[in-house]
Coordinates of C-alpha atoms in Angstrom, one line a residue:
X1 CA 0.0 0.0 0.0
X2 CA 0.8 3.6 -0.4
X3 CA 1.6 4.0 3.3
X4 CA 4.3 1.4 3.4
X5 CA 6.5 3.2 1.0
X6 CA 5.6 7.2 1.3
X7 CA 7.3 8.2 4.8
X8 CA 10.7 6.2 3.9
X9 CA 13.6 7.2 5.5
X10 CA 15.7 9.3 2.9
X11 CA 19.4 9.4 3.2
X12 CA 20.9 11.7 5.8
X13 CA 23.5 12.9 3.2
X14 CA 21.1 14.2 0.6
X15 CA 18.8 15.7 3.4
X16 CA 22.0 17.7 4.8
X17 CA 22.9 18.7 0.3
X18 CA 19.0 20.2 1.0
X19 CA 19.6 21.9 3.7
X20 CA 23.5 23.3 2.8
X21 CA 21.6 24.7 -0.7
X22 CA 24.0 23.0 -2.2
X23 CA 23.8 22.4 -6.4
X24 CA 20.9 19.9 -7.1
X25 CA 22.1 17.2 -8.6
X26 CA 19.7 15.9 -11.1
X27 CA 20.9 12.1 -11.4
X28 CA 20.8 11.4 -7.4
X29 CA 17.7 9.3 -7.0
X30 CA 17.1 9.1 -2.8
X31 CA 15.5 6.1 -1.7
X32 CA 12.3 7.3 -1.3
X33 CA 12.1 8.3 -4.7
X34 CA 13.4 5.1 -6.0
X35 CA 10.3 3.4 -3.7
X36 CA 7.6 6.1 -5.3
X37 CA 8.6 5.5 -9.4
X38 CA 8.8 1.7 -8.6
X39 CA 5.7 1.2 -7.2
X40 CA 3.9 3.9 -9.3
X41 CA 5.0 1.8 -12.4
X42 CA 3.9 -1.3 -11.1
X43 CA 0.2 0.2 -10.1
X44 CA 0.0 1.7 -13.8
X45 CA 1.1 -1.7 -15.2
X46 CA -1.9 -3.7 -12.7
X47 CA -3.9 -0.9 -13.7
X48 CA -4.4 -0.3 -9.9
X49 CA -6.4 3.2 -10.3
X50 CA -7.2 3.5 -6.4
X51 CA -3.2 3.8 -5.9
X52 CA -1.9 5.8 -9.1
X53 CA -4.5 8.3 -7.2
X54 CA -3.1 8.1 -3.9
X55 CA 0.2 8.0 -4.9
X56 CA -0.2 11.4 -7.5
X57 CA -2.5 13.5 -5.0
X58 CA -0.7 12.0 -2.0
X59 CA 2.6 11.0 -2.3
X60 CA 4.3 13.1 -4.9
X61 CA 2.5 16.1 -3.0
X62 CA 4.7 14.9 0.2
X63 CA 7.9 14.0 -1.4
X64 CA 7.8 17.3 -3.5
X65 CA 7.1 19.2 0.0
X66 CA 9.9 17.3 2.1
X67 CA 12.7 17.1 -0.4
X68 CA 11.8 18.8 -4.0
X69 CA 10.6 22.0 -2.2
X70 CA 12.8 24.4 -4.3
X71 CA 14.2 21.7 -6.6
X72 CA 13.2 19.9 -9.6
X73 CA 12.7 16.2 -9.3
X74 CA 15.7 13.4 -10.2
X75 CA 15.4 14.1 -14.1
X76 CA 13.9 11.2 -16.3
X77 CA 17.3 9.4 -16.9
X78 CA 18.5 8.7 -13.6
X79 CA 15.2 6.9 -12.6
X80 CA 14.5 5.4 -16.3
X81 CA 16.4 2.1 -15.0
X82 CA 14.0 1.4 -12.0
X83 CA 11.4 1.0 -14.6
X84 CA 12.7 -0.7 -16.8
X85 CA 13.2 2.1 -19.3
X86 CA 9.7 2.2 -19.9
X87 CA 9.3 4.8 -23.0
X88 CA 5.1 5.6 -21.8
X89 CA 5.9 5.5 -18.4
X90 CA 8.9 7.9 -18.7
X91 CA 6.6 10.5 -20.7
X92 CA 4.1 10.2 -17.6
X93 CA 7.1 10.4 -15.6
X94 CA 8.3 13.7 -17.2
X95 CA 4.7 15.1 -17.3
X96 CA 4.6 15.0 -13.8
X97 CA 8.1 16.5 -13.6
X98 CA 7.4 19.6 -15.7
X99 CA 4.2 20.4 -13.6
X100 CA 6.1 20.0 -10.6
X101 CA 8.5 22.8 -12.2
X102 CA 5.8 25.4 -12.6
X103 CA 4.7 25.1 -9.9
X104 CA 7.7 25.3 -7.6
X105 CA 10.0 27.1 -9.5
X106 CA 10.1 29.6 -12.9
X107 CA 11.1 27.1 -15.9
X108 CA 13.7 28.0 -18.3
X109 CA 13.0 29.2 -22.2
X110 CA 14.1 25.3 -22.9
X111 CA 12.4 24.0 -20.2
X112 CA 9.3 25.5 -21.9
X113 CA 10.2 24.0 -25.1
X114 CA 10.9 20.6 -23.5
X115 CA 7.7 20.1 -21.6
X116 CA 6.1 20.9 -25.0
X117 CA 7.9 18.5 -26.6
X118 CA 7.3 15.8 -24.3
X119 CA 3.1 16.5 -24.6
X120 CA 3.8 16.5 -28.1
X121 CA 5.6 12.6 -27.3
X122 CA 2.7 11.7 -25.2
X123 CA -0.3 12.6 -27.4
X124 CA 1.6 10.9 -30.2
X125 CA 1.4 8.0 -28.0
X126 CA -2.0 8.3 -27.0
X127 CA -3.4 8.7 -30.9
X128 CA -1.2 6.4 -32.9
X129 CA -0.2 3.9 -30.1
X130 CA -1.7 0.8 -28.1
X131 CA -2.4 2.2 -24.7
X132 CA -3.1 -0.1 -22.5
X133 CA -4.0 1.7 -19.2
X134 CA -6.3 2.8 -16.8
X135 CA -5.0 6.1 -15.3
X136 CA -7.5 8.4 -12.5
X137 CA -9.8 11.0 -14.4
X138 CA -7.7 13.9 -11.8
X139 CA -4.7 12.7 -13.8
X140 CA -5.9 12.9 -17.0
X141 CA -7.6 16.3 -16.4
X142 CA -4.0 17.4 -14.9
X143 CA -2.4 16.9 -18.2
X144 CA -5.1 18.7 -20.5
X145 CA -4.9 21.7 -17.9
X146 CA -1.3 21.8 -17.3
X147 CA -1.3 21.7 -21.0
X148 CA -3.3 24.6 -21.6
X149 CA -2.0 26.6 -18.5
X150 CA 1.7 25.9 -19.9
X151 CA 0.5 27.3 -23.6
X152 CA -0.8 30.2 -22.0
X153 CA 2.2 30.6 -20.0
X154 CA 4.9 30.5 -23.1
X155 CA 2.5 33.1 -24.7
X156 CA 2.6 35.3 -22.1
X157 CA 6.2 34.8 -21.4
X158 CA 6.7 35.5 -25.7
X159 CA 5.3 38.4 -25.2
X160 CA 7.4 40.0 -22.8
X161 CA 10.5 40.6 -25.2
X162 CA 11.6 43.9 -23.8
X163 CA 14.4 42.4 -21.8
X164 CA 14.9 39.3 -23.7
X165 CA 18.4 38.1 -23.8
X166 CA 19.8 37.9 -27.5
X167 CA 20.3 34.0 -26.7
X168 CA 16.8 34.3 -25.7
X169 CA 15.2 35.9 -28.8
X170 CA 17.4 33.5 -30.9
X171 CA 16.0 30.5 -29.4
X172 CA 12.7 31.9 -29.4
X173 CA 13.2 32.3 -33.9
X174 CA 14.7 29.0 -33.7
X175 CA 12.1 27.0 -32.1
X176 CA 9.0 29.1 -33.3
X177 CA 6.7 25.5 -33.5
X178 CA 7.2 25.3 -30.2
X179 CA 3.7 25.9 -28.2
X180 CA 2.2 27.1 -31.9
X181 CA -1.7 28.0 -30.7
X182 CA -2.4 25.6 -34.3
X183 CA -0.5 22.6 -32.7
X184 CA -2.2 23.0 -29.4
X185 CA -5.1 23.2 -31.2
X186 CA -4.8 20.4 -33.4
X187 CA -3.7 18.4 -30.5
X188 CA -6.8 18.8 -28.4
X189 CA -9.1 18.3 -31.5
X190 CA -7.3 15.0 -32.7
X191 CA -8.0 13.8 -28.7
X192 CA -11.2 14.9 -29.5
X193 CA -12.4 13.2 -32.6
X194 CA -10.1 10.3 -31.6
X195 CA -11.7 9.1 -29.1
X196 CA -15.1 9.3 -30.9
X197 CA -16.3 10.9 -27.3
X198 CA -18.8 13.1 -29.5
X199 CA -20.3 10.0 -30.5
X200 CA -19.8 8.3 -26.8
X201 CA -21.7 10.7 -25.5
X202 CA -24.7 10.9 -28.2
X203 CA -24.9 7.1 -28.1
X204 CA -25.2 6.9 -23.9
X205 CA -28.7 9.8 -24.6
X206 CA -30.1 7.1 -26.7
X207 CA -29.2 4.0 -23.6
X208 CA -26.1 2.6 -25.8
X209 CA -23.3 3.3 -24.0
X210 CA -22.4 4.0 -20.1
X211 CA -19.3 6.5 -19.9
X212 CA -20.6 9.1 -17.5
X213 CA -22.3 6.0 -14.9
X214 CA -18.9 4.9 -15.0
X215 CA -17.0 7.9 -14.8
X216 CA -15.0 6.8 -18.3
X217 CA -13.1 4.0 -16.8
X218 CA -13.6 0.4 -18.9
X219 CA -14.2 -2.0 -16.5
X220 CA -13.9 -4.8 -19.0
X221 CA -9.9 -4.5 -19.1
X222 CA -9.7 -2.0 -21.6
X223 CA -7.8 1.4 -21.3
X224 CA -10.3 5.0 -20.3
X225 CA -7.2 6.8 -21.2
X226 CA -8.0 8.2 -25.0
X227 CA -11.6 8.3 -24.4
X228 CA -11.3 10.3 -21.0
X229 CA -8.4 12.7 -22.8
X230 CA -10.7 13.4 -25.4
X231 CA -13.9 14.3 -23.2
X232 CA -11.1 17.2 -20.8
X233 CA -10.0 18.3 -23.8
X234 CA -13.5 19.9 -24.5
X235 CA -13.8 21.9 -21.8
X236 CA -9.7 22.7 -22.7
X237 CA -10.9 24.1 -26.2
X238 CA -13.2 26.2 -24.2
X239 CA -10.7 27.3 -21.9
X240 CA -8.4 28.1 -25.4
X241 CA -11.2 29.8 -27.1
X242 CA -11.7 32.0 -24.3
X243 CA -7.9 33.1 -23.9
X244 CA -8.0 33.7 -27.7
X245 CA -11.4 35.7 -27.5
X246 CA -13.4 33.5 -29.8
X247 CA -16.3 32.6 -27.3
X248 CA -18.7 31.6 -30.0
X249 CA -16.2 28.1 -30.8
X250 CA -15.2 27.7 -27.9
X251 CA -18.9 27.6 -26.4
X252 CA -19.0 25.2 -29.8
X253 CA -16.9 22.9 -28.4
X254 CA -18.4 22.2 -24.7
X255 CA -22.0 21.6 -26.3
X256 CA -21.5 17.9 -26.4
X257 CA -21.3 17.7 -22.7
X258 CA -24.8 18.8 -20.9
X259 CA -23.5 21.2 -18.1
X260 CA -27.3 21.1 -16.4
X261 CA -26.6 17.8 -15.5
X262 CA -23.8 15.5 -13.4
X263 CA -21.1 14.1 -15.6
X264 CA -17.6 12.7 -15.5
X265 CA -16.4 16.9 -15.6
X266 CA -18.1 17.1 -12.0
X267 CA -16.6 13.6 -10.8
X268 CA -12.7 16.5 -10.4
X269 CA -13.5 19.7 -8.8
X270 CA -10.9 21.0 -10.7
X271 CA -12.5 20.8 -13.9
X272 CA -16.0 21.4 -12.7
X273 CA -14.9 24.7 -11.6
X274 CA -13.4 25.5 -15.0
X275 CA -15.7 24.4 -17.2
X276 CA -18.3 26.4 -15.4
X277 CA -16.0 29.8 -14.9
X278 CA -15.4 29.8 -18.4
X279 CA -18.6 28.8 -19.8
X280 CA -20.0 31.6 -17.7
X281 CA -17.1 34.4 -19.0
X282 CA -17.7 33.1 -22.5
X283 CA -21.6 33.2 -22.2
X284 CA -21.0 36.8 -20.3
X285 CA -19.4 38.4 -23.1
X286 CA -22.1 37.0 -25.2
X287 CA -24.5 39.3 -23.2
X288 CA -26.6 35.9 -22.0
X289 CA -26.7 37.0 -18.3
X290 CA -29.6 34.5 -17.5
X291 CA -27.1 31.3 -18.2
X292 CA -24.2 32.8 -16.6
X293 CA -26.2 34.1 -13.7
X294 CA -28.2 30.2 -13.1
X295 CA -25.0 28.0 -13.7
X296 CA -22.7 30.5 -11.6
X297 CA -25.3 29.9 -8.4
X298 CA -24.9 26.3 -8.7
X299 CA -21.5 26.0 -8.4
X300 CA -21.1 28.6 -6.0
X301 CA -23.6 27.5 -4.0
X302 CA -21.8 23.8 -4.6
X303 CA -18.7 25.4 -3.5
X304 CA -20.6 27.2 -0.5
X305 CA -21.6 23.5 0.9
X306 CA -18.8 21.4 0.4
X307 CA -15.1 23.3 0.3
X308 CA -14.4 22.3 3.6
X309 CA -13.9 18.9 2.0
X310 CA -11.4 20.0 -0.2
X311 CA -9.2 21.8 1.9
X312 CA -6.3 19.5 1.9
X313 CA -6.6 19.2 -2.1
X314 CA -3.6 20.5 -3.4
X315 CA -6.3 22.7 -5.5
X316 CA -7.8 24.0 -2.9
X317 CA -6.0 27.5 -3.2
X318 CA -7.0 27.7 -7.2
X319 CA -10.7 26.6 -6.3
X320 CA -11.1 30.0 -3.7
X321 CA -9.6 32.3 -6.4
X322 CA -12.2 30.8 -8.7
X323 CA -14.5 31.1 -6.3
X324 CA -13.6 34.9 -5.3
X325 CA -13.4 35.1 -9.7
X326 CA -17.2 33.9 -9.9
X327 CA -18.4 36.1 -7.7
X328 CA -17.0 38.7 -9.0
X329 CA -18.4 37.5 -12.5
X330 CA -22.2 37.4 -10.8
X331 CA -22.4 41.2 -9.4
X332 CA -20.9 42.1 -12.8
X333 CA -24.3 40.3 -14.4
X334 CA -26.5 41.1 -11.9
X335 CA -25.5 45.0 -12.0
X336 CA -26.1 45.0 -15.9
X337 CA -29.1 42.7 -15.7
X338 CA -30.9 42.5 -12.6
X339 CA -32.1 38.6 -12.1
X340 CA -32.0 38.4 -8.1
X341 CA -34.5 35.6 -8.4
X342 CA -32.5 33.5 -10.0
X343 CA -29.9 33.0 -7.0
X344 CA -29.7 31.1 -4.3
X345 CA -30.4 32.7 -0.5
X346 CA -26.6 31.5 0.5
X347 CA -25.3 32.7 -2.6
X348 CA -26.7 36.1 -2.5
X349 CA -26.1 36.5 0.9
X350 CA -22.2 35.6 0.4
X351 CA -22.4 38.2 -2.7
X352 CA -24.0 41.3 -0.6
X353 CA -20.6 40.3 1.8
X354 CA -18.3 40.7 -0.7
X355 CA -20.0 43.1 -3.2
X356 CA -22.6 45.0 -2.1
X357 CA -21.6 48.1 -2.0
X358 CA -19.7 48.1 -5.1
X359 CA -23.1 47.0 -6.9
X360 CA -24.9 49.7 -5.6
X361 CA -22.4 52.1 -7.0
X362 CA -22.5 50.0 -10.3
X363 CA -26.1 51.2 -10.8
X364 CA -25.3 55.0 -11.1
X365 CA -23.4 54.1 -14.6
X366 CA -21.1 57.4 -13.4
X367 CA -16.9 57.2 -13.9
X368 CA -17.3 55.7 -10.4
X369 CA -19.2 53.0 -11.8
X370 CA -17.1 52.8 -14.5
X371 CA -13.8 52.4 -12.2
X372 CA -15.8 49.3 -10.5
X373 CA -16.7 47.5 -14.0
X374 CA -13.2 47.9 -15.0
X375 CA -12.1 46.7 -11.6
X376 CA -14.0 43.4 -11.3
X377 CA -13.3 42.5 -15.2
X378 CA -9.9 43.0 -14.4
X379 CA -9.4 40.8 -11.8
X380 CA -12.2 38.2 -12.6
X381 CA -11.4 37.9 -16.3
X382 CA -8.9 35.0 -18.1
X383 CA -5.7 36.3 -18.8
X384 CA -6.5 36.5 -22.5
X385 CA -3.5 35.3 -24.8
X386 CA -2.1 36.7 -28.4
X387 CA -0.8 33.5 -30.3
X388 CA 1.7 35.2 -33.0
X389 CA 4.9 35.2 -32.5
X390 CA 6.7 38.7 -32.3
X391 CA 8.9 40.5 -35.3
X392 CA 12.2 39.6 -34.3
X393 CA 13.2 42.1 -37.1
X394 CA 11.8 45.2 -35.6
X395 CA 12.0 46.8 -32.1
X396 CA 11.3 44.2 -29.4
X397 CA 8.5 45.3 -27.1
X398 CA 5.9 43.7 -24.8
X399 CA 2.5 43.3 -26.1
X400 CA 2.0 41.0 -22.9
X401 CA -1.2 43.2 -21.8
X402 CA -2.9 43.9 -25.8
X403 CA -5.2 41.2 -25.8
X404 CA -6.5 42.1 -22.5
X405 CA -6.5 45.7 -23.1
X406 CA -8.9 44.7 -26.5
X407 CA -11.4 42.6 -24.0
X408 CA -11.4 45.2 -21.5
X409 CA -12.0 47.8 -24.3
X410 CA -14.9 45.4 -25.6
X411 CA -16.9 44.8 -22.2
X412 CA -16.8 48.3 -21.3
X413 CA -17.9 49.6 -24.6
X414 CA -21.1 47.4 -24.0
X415 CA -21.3 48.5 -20.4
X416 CA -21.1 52.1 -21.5
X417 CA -24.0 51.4 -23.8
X418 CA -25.9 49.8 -20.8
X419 CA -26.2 53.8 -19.3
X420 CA -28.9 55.1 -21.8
X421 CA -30.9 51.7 -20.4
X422 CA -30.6 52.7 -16.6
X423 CA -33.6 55.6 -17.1
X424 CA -35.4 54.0 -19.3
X425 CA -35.9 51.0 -17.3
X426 CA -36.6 52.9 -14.0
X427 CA -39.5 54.4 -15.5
X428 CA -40.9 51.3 -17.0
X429 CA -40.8 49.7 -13.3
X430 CA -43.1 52.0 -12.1
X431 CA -45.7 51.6 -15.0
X432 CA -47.8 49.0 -16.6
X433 CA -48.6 51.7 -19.5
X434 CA -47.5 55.1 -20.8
X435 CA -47.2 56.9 -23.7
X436 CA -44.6 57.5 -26.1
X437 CA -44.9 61.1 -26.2
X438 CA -45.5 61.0 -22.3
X439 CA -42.2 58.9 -21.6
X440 CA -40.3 61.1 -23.3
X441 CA -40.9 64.5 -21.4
X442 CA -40.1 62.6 -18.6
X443 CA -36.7 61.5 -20.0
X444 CA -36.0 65.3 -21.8
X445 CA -35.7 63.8 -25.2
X446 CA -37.6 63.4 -28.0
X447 CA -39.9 60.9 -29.4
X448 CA -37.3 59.7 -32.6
X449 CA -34.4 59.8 -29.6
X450 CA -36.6 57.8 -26.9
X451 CA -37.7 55.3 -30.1
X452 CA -34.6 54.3 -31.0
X453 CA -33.5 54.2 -27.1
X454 CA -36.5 51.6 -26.5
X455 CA -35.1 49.8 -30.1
X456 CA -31.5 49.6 -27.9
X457 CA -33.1 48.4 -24.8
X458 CA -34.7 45.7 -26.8
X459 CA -31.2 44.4 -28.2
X460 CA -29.5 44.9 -25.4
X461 CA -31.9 42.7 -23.1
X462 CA -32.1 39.7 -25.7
X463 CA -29.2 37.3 -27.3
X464 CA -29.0 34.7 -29.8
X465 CA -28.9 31.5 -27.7
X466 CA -26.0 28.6 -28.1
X467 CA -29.5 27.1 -30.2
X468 CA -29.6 30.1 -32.7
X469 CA -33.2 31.2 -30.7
X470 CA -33.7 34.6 -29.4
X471 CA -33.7 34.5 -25.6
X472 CA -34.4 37.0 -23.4
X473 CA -32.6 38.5 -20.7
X474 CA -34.4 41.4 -19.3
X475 CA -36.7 41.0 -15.9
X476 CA -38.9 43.7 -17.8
X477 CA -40.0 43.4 -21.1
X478 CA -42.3 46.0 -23.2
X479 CA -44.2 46.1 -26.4
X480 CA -45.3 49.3 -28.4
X481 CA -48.9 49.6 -30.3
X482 CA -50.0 53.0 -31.6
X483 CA -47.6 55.3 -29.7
X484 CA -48.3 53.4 -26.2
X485 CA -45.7 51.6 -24.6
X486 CA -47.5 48.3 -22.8
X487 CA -44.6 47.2 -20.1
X488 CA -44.5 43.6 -19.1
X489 CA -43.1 42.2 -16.2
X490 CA -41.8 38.6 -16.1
X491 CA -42.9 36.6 -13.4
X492 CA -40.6 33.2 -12.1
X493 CA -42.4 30.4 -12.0
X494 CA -43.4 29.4 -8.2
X495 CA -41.5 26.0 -7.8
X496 CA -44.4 24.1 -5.7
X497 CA -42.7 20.7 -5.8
X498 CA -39.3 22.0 -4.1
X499 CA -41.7 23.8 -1.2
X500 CA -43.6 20.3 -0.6
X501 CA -40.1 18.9 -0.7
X502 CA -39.0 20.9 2.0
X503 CA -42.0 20.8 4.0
X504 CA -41.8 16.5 4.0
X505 CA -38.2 16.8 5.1
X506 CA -39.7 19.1 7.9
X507 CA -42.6 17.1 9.2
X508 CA -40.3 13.6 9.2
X509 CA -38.1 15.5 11.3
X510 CA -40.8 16.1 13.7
X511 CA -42.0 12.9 13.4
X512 CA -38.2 11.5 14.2
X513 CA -37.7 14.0 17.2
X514 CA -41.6 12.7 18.3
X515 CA -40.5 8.8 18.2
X516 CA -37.6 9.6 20.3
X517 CA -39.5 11.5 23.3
X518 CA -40.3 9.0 26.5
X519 CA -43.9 9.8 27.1
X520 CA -44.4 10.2 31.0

């Protein structure tokens, strides 16, 4: 068991090189570590998925904390003959050791080029090889967003060429494929169409198959490996698309999966979170604040109820920034599109905490307001990517901040739009009917200005759907007929079944506490 071998003794010697900061030698292999890859290769070979887990969540966490705390791990070489020089296992091997890297330390240019390389070894594998494994579904998601995070990474890190070496700019020119957004691309499409998962996942609607009620492992001695890969590396094309700004593909690509219900994405909190974070950015730029604001409450209120159980996770620390991010997110929605029934009392309760005050400012649509928008999109948003390489002939500069500088430019362009709407919709609260002509003294405007203001509010409040239907998000809609203005007000529908639901679960508790009292 994992136990036996985790809390091995490691040599005194290499414990006192730690200590001394002495040069880390990337060939010494301490005993411990000897005990980890051995065992971890013979659990991947018994396809022993209970153990790879323990060991990768558990074990490499420890070992990385008590020796590898501002070190790489042994490189792939020097532990290569424990496993018998097992090419797959290496690349796993090697995967594990580049994430490590990011993580602890800041890789080098080449480091950045190598960990590329070795995905690029490992999905070759994985396509155009026999892979006979079973790995866990946290692994697998680790390497589709390490693989992602990493691409974003080397773009950002491209784009800072200001005080780039001439070494540095060389090897950049020299090894331009390297983390090219068309491989990435191309790499998480071919996992995609692969593994047929498309089709998986259409054939288990109609009763054929059973991928999610088994969370994508094959227990009838087959691998989950390619099929599993292919299902993360939806929600990565997402998570791409949205660096890149193309929201309608990458809201494209996450259609196969059915976010209202549970899947294999929600069986790693991990990538629950992110698929939900950016399919709620990507549907926020797309002005459909009614799906942003109802999936953001149910993870947040997911979150809300069960974080404490993640706590020593090492993504614990990533799934409170997301959480703080989505929040963020929903008083960014609810300011431009009031929808305060859709949320949940916990959630709104945690969001009046946090951002209260800010959203009553946010109303006023004044450079205050402004300041806050700008504020909240800033901190909440992706950190948006641009793919091209730079000129190496011309000036080097840093364009590290243009992409989000365009976004930013974008959202509060449409929030700036959002201010004529703020009067108009104040008044059409307070009235079931008025007149054109009557609305518009009110507002000090004329009748042409206020018409083509109520032709804005009506865009503004309704987007194409992922469908191609017109949806609606405005709590108050209107209709005009011979110069009146008839105002509507949408109504949500009373849930009856979830009040009797709640009720039962009351009176059995009174029942229970009744049964339990000693009658004198």
């Amino acid at each position: 068991m994992t136990s036996n071998y985790e809390f091995e003794d490691t040599p005194a010697n290499y414990d006192d090189v730690q200590r001394q900061d002495a040069v880390y030698d990337p060939n010494f292999v301490p005993d411990s570590v000897k005990s980890f890859v051995v065992h971890m290769y013979r659990h991947i070979r018994e396809k022993n998925v209970y153990e790879i887990h323990q060991m990768c969540e558990t074990s490499f966490q420890t070992l990385s904390e008590r020796l590898f705390k501002d070190t790489p791990w042994p490189c792939v070489e020097a532990i290569a003959p424990y496993v018998d020089n097992d090419h797959v296992f290496c690349l796993l091997y090697r995967e594990m050791w580049f994430r490590h890297l990011y993580a602890r330390l800041t890789p080098t240019l080449k480091q950045r080029i190598d960990s590329y390389d070795n995905y690029c070894s490992l999905f070759q594998v994985v396509l155009h090889g026999v892979v006979n494994m079973q790995l866990p579904n946290q692994w697998l998601w680790d390497m589709v967003d390490e693989f992602v995070y990493q691409f974003q990474s080397f773009c950002q890190y491209r784009a800072k060429m200001k005080n780039k070496t001439e070494q540095e700019a060389a090897l950049l020119k020299q090894n331009d494929k390297a983390w090219n957004v068309y491989g990435v691309l191309n790499f998480l499409q071919a996992l995609v169409e692969k593994s047929t998962i498309v089709q998986i996942l259409e054939q288990e609607k109609e009763g054929l198959e059973q991928f999610t009620a088994t969370d994508g492992y094959d227990y009838s001695g087959g691998s989950n490996v390619l099929k599993v890969l292919g299902y993360f590396s939806m929600v990565g094309l997402l998570r791409v698309h949205c660096l890149l700004g193309d929201y309608h593909t990458g809201l494209k690509w996450l259609q196969p999966i059915d976010i209202t219900q549970q899947g294999v994405y929600t069986s790693v909190i991990g990538c629950h979170i992110a698929t939900i974070y950016h399919y709620g950015f990507a549907n926020l730029m797309l002005r459909r604040y009614v799906d942003v604001v109802r999936e953001f409450n149910k993870i947040l209120l997911y979150i809300y109820k069960t974080k404490q159980y993640h706590q020593k996770s090492p993504q614990y620390e990533q799934l409170l920034k997301k959480n703080e991010q989505m929040y963020a997110l929903l008083a960014v929605c609810l300011s431009l599109c009031p929808q305060s029934k859709l949320v949940d009392e916990s959630v709104n309760s945690q969001l009046r905490e946090k951002y209260g005050e800010k959203m009553m400012r946010m109303q006023r649509y004044d450079d205050e307001a402004f300041g806050i928008y700008d504020e909240l999109f800033s901190y909440a948003c992706p950190k948006f990517i641009t793919p091209s390489a730079p000129s190496f002939e011309e000036p080097l500069v840093n364009y590290n901040q243009d992409a989000y500088r365009l976004q930013l430019k974008m959202f509060l362009y449409e929030v700036k739009q959002q201010q004529l709407l703020s009067g108009v919709r104040t008044f059409l609260k307070v009235y079931s009917s008025i007149s054109i002509a009557k609305l518009a003294n009110y507002m000090e405007m004329d009748e042409p200005t206020l018409r083509s203001i109520l032709l804005t509010y009506k865009h503004k409040t309704h987007s194409v759907g992922s469908d191609g239907r017109i949806i609606s998000n405005a709590d108050i809609d209107f209709y005009i007929n011979n110069d009146m203005i008839y105002i509507v007000e949408s109504k949500s529908t009373k849930r009856y079944g979830d009040f009797f639901l709640r009720q039962i679960a009351k009176l059995e508790g009174v029942i229970n506490d009744m049964d339990r009292m000693k009658l004198e």
